[in-house]
Short mmCIF file of C-alpha atoms and ligand atoms in Angstrom, two decimals:
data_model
loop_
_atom_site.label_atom_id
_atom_site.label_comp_id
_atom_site.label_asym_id
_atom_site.label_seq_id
_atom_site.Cartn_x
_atom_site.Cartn_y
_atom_site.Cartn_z
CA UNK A 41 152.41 -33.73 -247.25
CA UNK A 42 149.85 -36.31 -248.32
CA UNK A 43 149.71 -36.81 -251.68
CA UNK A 44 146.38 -35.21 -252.48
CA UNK A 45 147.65 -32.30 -250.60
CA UNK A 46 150.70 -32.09 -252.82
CA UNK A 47 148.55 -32.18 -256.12
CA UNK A 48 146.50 -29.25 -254.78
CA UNK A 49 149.45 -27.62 -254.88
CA UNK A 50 150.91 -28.23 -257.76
CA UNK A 51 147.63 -27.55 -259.43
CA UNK A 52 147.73 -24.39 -257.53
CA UNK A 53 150.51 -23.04 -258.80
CA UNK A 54 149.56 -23.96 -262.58
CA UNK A 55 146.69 -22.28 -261.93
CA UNK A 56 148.10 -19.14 -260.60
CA UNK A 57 150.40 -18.85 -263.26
CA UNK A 58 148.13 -20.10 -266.03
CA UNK A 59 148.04 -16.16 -267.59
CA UNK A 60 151.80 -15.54 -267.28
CA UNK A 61 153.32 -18.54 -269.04
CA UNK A 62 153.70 -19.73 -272.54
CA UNK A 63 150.53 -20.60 -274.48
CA UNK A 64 151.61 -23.30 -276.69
CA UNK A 65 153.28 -26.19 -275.67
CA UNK A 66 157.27 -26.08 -274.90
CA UNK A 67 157.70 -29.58 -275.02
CA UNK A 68 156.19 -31.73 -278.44
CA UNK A 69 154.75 -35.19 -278.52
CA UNK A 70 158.33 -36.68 -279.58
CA UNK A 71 160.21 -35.40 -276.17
CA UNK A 72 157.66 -36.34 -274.59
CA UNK A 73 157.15 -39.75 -275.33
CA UNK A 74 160.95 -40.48 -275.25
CA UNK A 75 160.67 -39.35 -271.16
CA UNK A 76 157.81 -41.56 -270.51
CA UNK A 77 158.22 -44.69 -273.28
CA UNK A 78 159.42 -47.30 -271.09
CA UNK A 79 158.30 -50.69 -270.59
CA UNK A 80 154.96 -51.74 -268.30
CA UNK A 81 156.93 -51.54 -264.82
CA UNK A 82 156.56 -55.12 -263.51
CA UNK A 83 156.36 -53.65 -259.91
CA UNK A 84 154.57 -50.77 -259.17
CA UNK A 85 155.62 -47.46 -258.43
CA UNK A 86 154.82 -45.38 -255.20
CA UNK A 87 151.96 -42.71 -255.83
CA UNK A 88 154.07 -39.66 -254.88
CA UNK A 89 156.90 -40.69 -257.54
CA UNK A 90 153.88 -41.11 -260.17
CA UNK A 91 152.61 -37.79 -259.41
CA UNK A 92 155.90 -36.54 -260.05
CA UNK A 93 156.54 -37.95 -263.28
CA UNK A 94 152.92 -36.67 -264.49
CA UNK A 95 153.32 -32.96 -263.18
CA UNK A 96 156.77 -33.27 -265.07
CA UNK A 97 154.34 -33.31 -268.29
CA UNK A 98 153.43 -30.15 -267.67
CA UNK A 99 155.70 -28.18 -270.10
CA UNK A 100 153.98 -30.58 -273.03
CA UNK A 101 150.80 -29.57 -271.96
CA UNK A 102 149.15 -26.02 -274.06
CA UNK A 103 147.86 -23.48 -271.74
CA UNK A 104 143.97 -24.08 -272.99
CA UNK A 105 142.56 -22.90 -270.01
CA UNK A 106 144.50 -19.74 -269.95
CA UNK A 107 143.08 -16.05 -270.92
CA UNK A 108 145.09 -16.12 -274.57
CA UNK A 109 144.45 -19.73 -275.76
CA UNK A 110 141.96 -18.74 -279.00
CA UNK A 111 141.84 -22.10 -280.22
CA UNK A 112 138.89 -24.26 -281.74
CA UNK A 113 136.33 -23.24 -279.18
CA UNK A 114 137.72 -24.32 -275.97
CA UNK A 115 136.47 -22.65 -273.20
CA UNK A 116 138.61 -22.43 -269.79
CA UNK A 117 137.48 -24.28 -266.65
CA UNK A 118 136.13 -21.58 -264.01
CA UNK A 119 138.06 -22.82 -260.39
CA UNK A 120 134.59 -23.59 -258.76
CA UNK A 121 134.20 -26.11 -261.52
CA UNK A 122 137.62 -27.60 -260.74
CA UNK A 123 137.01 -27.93 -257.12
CA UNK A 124 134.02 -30.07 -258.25
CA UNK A 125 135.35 -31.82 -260.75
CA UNK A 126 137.65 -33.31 -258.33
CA UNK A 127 134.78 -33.61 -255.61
CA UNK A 128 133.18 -36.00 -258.44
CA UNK A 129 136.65 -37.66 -259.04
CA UNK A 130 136.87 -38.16 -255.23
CA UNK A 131 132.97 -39.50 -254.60
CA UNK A 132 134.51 -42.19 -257.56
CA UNK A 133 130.59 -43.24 -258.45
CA UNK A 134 128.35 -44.15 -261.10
CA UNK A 135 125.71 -41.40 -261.93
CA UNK A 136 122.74 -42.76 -263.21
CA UNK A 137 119.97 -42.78 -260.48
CA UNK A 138 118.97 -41.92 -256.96
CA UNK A 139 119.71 -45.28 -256.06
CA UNK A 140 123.10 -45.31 -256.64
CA UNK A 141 123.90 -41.60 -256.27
CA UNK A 142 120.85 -40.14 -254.42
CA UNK A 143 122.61 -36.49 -254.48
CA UNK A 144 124.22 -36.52 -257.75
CA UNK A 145 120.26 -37.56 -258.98
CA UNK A 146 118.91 -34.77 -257.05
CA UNK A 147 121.82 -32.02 -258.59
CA UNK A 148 121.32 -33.79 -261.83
CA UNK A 149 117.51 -32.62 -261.39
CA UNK A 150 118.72 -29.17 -260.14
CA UNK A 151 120.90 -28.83 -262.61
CA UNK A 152 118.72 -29.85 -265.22
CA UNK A 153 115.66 -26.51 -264.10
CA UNK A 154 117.83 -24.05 -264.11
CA UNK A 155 119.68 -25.21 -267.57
CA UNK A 156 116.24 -24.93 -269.38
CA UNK A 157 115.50 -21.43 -267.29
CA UNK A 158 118.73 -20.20 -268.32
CA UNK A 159 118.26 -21.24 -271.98
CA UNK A 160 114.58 -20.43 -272.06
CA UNK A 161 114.16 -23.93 -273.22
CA UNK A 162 110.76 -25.42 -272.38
CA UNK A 163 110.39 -26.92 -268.66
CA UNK A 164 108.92 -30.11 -269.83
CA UNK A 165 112.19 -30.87 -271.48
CA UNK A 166 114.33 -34.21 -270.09
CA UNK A 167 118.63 -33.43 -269.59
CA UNK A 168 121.16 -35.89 -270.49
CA UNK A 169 124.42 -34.55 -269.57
CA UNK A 170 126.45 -36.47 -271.99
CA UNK A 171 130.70 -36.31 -273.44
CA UNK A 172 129.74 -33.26 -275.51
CA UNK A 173 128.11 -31.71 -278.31
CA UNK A 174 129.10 -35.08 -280.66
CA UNK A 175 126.91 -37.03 -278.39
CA UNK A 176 124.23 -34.41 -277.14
CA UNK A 177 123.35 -34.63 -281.21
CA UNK A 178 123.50 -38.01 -281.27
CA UNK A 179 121.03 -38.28 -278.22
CA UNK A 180 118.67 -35.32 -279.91
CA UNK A 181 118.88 -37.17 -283.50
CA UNK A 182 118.59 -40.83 -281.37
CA UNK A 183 115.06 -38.89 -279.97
CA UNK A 184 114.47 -37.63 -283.60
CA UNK A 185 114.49 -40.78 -285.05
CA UNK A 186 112.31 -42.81 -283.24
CA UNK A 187 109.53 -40.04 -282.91
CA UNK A 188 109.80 -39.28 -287.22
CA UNK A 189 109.80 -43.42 -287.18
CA UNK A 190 106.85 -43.75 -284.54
CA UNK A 191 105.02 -41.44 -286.68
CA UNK A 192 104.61 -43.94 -289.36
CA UNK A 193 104.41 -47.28 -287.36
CA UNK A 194 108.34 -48.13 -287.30
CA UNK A 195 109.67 -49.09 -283.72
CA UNK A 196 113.36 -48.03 -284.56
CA UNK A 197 114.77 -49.41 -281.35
CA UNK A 198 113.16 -52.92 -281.98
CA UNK A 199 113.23 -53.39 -285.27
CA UNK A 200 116.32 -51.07 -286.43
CA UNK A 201 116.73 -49.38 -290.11
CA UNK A 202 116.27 -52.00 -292.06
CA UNK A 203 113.44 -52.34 -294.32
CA UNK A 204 112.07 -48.77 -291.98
CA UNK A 205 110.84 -45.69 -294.03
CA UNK A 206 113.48 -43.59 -295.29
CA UNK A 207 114.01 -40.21 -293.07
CA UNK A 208 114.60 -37.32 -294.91
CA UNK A 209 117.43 -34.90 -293.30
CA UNK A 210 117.67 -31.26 -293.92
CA UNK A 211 120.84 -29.97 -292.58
CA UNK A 212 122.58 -26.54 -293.65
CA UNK A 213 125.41 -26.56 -296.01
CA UNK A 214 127.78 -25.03 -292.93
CA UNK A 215 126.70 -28.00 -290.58
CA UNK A 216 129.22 -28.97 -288.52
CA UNK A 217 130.71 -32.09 -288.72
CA UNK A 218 130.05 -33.92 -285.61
CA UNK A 219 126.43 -33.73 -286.33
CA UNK A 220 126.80 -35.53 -289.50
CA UNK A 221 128.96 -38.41 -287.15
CA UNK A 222 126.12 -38.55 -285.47
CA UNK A 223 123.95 -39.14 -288.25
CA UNK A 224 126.76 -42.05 -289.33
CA UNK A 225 126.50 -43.42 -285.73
CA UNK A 226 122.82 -43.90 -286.00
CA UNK A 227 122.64 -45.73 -289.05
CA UNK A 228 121.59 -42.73 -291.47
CA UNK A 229 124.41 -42.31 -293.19
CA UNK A 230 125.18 -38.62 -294.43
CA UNK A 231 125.23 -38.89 -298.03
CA UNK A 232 122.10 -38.71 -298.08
CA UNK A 233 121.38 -35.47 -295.91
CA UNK A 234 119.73 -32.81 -298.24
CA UNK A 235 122.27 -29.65 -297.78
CA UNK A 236 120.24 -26.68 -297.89
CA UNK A 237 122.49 -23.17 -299.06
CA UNK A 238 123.25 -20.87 -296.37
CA UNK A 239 124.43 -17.02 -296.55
CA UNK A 240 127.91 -15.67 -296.42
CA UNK A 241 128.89 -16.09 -293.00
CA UNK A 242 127.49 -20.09 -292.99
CA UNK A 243 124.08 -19.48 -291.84
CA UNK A 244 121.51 -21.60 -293.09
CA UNK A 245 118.96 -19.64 -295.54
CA UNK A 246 115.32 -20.26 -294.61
CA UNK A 247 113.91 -20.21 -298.01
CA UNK A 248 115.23 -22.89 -299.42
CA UNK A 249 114.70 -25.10 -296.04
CA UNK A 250 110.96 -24.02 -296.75
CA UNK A 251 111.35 -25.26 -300.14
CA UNK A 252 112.57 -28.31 -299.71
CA UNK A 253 110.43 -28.89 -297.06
CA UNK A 254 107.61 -28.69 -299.30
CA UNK A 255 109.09 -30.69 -301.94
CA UNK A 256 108.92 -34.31 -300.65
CA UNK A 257 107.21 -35.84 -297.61
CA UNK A 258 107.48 -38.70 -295.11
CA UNK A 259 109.27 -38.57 -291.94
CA UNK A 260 111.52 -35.62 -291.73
CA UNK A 261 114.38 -34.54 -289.18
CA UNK A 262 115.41 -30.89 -289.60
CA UNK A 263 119.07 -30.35 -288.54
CA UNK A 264 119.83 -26.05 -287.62
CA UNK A 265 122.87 -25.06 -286.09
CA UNK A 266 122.97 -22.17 -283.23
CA UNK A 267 126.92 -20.77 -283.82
CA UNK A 268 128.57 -21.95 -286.45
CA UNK A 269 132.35 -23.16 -285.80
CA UNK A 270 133.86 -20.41 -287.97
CA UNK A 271 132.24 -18.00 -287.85
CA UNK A 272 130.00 -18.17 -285.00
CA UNK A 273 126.71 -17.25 -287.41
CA UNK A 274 123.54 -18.79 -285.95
CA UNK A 275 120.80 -20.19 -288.64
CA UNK A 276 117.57 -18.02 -288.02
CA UNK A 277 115.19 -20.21 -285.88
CA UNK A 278 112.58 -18.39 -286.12
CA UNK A 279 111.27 -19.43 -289.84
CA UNK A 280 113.52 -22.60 -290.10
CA UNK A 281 110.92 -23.89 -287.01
CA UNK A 282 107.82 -22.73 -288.91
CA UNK A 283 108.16 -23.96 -292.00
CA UNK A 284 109.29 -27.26 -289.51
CA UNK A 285 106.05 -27.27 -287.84
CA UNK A 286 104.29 -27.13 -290.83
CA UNK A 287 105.79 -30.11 -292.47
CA UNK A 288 105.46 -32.14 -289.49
CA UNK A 289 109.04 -32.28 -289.01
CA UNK A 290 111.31 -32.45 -286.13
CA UNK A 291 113.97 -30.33 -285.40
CA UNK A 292 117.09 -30.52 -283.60
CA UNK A 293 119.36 -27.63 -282.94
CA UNK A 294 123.10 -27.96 -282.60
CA UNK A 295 124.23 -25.27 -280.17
CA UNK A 296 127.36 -26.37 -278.80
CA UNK A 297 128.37 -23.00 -278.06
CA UNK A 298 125.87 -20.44 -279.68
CA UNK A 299 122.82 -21.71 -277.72
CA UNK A 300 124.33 -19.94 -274.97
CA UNK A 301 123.63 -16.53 -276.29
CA UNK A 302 120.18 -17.53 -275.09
CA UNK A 303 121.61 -16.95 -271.69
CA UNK A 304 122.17 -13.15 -272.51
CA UNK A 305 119.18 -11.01 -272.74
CA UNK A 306 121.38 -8.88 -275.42
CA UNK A 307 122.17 -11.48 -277.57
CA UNK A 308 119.60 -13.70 -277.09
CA UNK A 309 118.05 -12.34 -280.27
CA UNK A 310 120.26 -14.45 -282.46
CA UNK A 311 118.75 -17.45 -281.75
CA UNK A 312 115.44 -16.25 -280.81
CA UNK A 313 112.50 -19.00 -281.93
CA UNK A 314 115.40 -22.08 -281.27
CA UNK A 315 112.82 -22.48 -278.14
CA UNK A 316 110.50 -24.23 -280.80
CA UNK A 317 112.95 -26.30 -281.47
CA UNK A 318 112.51 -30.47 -280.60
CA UNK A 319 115.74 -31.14 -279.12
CA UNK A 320 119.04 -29.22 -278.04
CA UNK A 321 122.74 -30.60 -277.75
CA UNK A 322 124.73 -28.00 -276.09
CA UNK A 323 128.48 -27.93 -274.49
CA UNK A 324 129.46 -27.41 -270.96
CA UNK A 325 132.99 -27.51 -271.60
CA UNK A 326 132.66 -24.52 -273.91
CA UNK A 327 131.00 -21.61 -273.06
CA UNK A 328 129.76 -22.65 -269.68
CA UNK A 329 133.71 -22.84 -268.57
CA UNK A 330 133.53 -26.13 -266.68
CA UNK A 331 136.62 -29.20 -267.06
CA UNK A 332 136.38 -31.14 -270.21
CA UNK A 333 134.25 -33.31 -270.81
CA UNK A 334 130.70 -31.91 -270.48
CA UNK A 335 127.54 -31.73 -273.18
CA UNK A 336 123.98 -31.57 -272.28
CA UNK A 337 121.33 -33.04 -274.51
CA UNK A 338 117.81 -31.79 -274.22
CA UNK A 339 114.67 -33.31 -275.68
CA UNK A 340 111.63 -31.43 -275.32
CA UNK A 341 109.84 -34.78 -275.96
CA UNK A 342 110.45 -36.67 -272.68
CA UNK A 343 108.70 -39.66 -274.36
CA UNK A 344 110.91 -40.44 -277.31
CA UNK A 345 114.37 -39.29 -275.36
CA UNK A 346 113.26 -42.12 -273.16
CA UNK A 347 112.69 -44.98 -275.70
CA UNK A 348 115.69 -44.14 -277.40
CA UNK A 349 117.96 -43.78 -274.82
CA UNK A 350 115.87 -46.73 -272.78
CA UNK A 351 117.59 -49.66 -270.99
CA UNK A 352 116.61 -52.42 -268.65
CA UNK A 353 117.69 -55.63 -267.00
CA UNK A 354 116.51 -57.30 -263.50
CA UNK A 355 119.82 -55.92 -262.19
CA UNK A 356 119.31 -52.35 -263.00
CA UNK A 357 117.02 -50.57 -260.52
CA UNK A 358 116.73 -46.79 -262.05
CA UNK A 359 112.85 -46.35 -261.88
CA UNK A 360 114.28 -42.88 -262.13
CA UNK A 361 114.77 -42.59 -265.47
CA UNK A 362 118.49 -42.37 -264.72
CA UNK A 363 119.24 -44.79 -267.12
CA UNK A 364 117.44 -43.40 -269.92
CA UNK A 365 118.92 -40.28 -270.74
CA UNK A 366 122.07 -40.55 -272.03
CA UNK A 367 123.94 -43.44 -274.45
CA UNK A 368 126.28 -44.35 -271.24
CA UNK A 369 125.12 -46.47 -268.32
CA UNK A 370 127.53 -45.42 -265.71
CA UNK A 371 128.46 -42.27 -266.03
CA UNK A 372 130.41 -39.42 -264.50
CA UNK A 373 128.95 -36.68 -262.31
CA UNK A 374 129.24 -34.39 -264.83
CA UNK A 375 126.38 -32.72 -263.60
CA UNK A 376 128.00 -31.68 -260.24
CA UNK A 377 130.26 -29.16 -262.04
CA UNK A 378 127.80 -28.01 -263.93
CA UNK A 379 125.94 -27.04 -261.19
CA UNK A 380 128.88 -25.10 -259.55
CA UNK A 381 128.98 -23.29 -262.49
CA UNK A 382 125.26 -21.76 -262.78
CA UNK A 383 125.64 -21.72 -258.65
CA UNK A 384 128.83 -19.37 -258.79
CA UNK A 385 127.99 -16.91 -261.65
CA UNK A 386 124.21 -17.05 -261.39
CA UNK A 387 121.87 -16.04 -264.26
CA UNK A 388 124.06 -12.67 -264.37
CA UNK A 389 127.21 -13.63 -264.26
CA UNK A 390 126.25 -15.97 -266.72
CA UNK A 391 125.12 -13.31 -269.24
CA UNK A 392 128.18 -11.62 -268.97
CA UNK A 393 130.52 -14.19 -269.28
CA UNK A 394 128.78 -14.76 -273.09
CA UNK A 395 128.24 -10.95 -273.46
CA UNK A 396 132.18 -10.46 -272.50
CA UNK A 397 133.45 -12.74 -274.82
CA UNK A 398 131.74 -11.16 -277.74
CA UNK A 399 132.76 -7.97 -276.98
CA UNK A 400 136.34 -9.44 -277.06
CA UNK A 401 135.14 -10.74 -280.38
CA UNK A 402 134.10 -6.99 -281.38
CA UNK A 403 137.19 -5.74 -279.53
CA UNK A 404 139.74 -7.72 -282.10
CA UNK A 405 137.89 -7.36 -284.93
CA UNK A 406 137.81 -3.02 -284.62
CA UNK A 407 141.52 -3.80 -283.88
CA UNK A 408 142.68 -5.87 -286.94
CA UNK A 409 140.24 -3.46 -289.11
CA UNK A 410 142.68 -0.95 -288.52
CA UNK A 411 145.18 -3.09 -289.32
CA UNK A 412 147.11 -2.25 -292.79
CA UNK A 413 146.96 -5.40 -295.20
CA UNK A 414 144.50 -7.42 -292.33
CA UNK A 415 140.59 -8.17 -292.85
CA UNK A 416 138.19 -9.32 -290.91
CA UNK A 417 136.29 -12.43 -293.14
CA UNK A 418 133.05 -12.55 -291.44
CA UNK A 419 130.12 -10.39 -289.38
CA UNK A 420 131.25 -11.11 -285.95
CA UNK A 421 128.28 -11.37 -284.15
CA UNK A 422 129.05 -13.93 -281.61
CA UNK A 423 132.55 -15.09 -279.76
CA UNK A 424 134.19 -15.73 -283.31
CA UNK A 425 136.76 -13.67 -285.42
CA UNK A 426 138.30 -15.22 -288.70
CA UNK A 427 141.45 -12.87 -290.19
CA UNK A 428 143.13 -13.05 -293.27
CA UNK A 429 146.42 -11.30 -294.10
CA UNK A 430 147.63 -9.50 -297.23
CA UNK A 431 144.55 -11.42 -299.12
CA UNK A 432 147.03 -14.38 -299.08
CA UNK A 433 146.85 -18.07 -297.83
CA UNK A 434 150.72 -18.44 -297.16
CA UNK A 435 150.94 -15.11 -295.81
CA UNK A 436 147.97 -16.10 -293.65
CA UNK A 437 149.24 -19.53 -292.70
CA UNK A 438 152.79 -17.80 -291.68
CA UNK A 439 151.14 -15.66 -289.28
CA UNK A 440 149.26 -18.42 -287.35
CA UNK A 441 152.34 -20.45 -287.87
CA UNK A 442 154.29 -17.42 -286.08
CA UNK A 443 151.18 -16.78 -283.34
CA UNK A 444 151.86 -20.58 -282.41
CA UNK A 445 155.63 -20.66 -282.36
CA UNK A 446 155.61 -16.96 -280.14
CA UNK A 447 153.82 -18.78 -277.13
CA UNK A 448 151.75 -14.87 -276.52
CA UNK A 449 149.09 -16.49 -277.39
CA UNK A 450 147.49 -19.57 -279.41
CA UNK A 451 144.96 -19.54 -282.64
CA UNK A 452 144.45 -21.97 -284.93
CA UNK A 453 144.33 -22.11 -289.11
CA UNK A 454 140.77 -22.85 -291.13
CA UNK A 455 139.71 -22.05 -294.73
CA UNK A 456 136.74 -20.08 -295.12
CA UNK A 457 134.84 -20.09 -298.59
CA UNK A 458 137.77 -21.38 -300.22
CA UNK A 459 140.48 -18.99 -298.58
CA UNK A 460 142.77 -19.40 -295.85
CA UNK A 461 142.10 -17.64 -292.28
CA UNK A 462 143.29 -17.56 -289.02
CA UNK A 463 140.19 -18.22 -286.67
CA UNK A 464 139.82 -16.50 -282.93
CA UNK A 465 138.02 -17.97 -280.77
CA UNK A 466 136.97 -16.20 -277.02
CA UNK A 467 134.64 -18.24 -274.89
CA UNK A 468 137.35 -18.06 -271.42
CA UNK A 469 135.86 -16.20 -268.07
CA UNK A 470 139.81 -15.43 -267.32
CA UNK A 471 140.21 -13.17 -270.86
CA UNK A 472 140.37 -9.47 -270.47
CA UNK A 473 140.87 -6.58 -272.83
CA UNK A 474 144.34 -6.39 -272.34
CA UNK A 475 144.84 -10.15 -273.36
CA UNK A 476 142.88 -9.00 -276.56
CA UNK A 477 145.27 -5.91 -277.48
CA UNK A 478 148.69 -8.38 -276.66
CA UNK A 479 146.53 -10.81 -279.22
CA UNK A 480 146.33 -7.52 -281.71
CA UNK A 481 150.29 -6.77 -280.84
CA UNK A 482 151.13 -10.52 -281.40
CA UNK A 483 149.02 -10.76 -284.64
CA UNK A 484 151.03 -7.34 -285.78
CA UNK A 485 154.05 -8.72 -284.94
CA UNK A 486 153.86 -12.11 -286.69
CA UNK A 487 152.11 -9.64 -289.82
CA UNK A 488 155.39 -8.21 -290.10
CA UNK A 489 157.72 -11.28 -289.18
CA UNK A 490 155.75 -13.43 -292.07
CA UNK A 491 156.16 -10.64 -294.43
CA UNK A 492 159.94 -9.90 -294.05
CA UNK A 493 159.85 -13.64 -294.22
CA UNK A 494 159.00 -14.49 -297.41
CA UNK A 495 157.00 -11.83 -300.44
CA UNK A 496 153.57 -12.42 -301.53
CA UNK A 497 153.24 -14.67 -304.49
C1 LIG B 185 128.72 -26.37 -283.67
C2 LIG B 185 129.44 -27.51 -283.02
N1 LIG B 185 128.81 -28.68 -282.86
C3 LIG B 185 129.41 -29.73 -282.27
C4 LIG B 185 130.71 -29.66 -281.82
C5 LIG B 185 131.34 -30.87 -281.23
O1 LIG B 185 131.53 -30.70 -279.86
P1 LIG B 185 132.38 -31.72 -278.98
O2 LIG B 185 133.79 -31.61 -279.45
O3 LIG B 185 132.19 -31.24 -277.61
O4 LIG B 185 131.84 -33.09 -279.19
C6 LIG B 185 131.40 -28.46 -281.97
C7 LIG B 185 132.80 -28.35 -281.53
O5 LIG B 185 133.48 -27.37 -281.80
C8 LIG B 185 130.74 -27.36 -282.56
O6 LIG B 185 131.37 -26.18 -282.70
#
């Protein structure tokens, strides 16, 4: 069987058994590395034998993509956007024009329309589809910054930050932190961001963004979040863009994964207004179910995405714009799976891929209130559920500890507000209400487990 044959297979079969088999890992980094740490082979290898060695890793790998892997927010590749994922891996070629890739340009532009119909983001918007959300912010802040810096005579890209007008950045206290890399990456610094108070479940509180929008002037770059990584609380758009637009400010939205609620006409309240937004950085490789890694960036201003993301030389023919929408030159055809995506579920299937996993969401969190000694921390509104057990950080951490060792499923550990939670996270097409109620039997399992384990201090 030729080799790309064989791989098929194998991924097949991991597919196919992907909801049957141990979530976390059976093998850790140490075994692991002990099988493979050998010296650089001086001659090489044949290609089967290498594919044999890496589907050998298998058992080190976690079961991410599977129905009960509630980790971080992960997301699970849909097959369609695994068939094209390797369709991209087999066309092996730089995406960043029509000249070079005349029908990854033309998906890209495909791709792009029905992204912005799906979100209800404006049409006039440009699409970068970038790493992920890290870089779709830095794209939107790279866009933010020269258009605040424009405003008052400052070429950014020429000239840099040196000796340019300071920026004032408003960002909620519950940003998350790859938006504040960002801000490192592009020279800002994030010492300096003004942290604005949010609400209970980390959502930023319009009044005092109004306030402190008033208080102080010059250029201004207004940072809101659509989901927050917790507990999946979206800042209200609506007023945080007003009091925006009145100050002259720009203002970026980080939606990695909550900007997708857009997509559902029953939850697209929560972010309702994040249309009036400047720019967008959303992930693919979340809620839209395609391989890692995928973000889209979106800047309603076409002008400034350009000049910030702009690059030329004699050599590069791209009178496309390609080149000037993301911070990579060649790039991956990320676009292609993105398109299988929106192809295979359509604007429906869409909506209830984000309407299923909240109801999941709503589905645990009924559960574990019926729970003895359980709570659930936050308003789940979204895809996220954080727990805590018998009011107790060890007690809590013993029950992820004892979700992760189990291998029924896979959660992770957080603190919220100063006390320790386990944090569910469902954003997989694959999960079903029965992978939810094993979670709830797990989760009372490892309750009692970390309880006969050790008492309550
Ligand atoms: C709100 C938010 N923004 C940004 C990111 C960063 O996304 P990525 O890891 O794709 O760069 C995340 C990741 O969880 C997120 O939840």
């Amino acid at each position: 069987m030729g080799l790309l044959h064989r791989t098929a297979q194998i991924a097949e079969e991991y597919l196919a058994t992907l909801g049957d088999r141990r979530v976390g890992a059976s093998l850790g980094f140490e075994d692991v590395l002990a099988a493979l740490d050998a010296p650089l082979p001086e001659e090489g290898e044949d290609a089967d034998r290498v594919l044999d060695v890496l589907a050998a890793l298998e058992p080190g790998m976690m079961a991410t993509a599977g129905p009960r892997y509630f980790g971080f927010v992960t997301g699970g590749a849909l097959p369609v956007t695994v068939a094209a994922d390797w369709l991209v891996s087999t066309w092996d070629g730089p995406h960043f024009g029509r000249v070079v890739s005349p029908a990854g340009a033309a998906v890209e532009d495909v791709t792009a329309r029905w992204l912005l119909e799906v979100l209800k983001l404006p049409a006039r918007s440009r699409v970068g589809f970038v790493t992920g959300a890290t870089m779709a912010n830095l794209v939107g802040l790279a866009a933010a910054r020269h258009r605040v810096l424009a405003g008052t005579g400052w070429d950014v890209e020429e000239r840099g930050l040196t000796g340019a007008p300071p920026v004032r950045i408003l960002a909620g206290e519950e940003v998350h932190v790859s938006l504040l890399k960002a801000l490192r990456l592009l020279g800002f610094g994030s010492a300096g961001v003004e942290r604005i108070p949010a609400d209970g479940d980390g959502a930023m509180r319009p009044g005092p963004m109004a306030a402190a929008l008033r208080a102080g002037d010059g250029p201004v770059i207004v940072c809101a979040q659509a989901g927050n990584v917790n507990t999946g609380a979206c800042d209200p758009m609506l007023p945080i863009v007003a009091a925006a637009r009145e100050a002259g400010a720009w203002v970026h939205v980080d939606g990695a994964f909550g900007l997708w609620a857009a997509a559902s006409p029953r939850l697209a309240a929560l972010v309702a207004g994040a249309d009036g937004a400047d720019s967008w950085a959303l992930d693919a490789h979340k809620w839209l179910n395609v391989p890692y890694d995928c973000g889209v960036a979106i800047v309603a201003d076409g002008e400034a995405h350009a000049a910030a993301m702009s690059a030329t030389a004699d050599y590069l023919v791209a009178s496309d714009g390609g080149l000037t929408r993301t911070p990579e030159m060649s790039r991956r055809g990320r676009q292609v799976p993105v398109y299988a995506a929106l192809r295979h579920l359509g604007r429906q299937g869409l909506a209830e891929l984000v309407e299923r996993c909240c109801a999941h969401a709503a589905r645990l969190a009924a559960a574990m209130g019926r729970v003895e000694g359980a709570a659930v921390l936050n308003a789940v509104v979204l895809n996220q559920v954080l727990l805590r057990f018998d009011d107790d950080d060890a007690r809590t951490a013993r029950v992820v500890e004892e979700i992760q060792r189990g291998g029924e499923a896979w959660l992770g550990g957080t603190v919220w507000r100063g006390r320790g939670a386990a944090r569910v996270s469902f954003s997989n097409w694959s999960t079903t209400d029965e992978d939810v109620d094993r979670l709830v039997a797990a989760l009372r399992a490892a309750l009692a487990t970390a309880r006969a384990g050790s008492p309550v201090r």
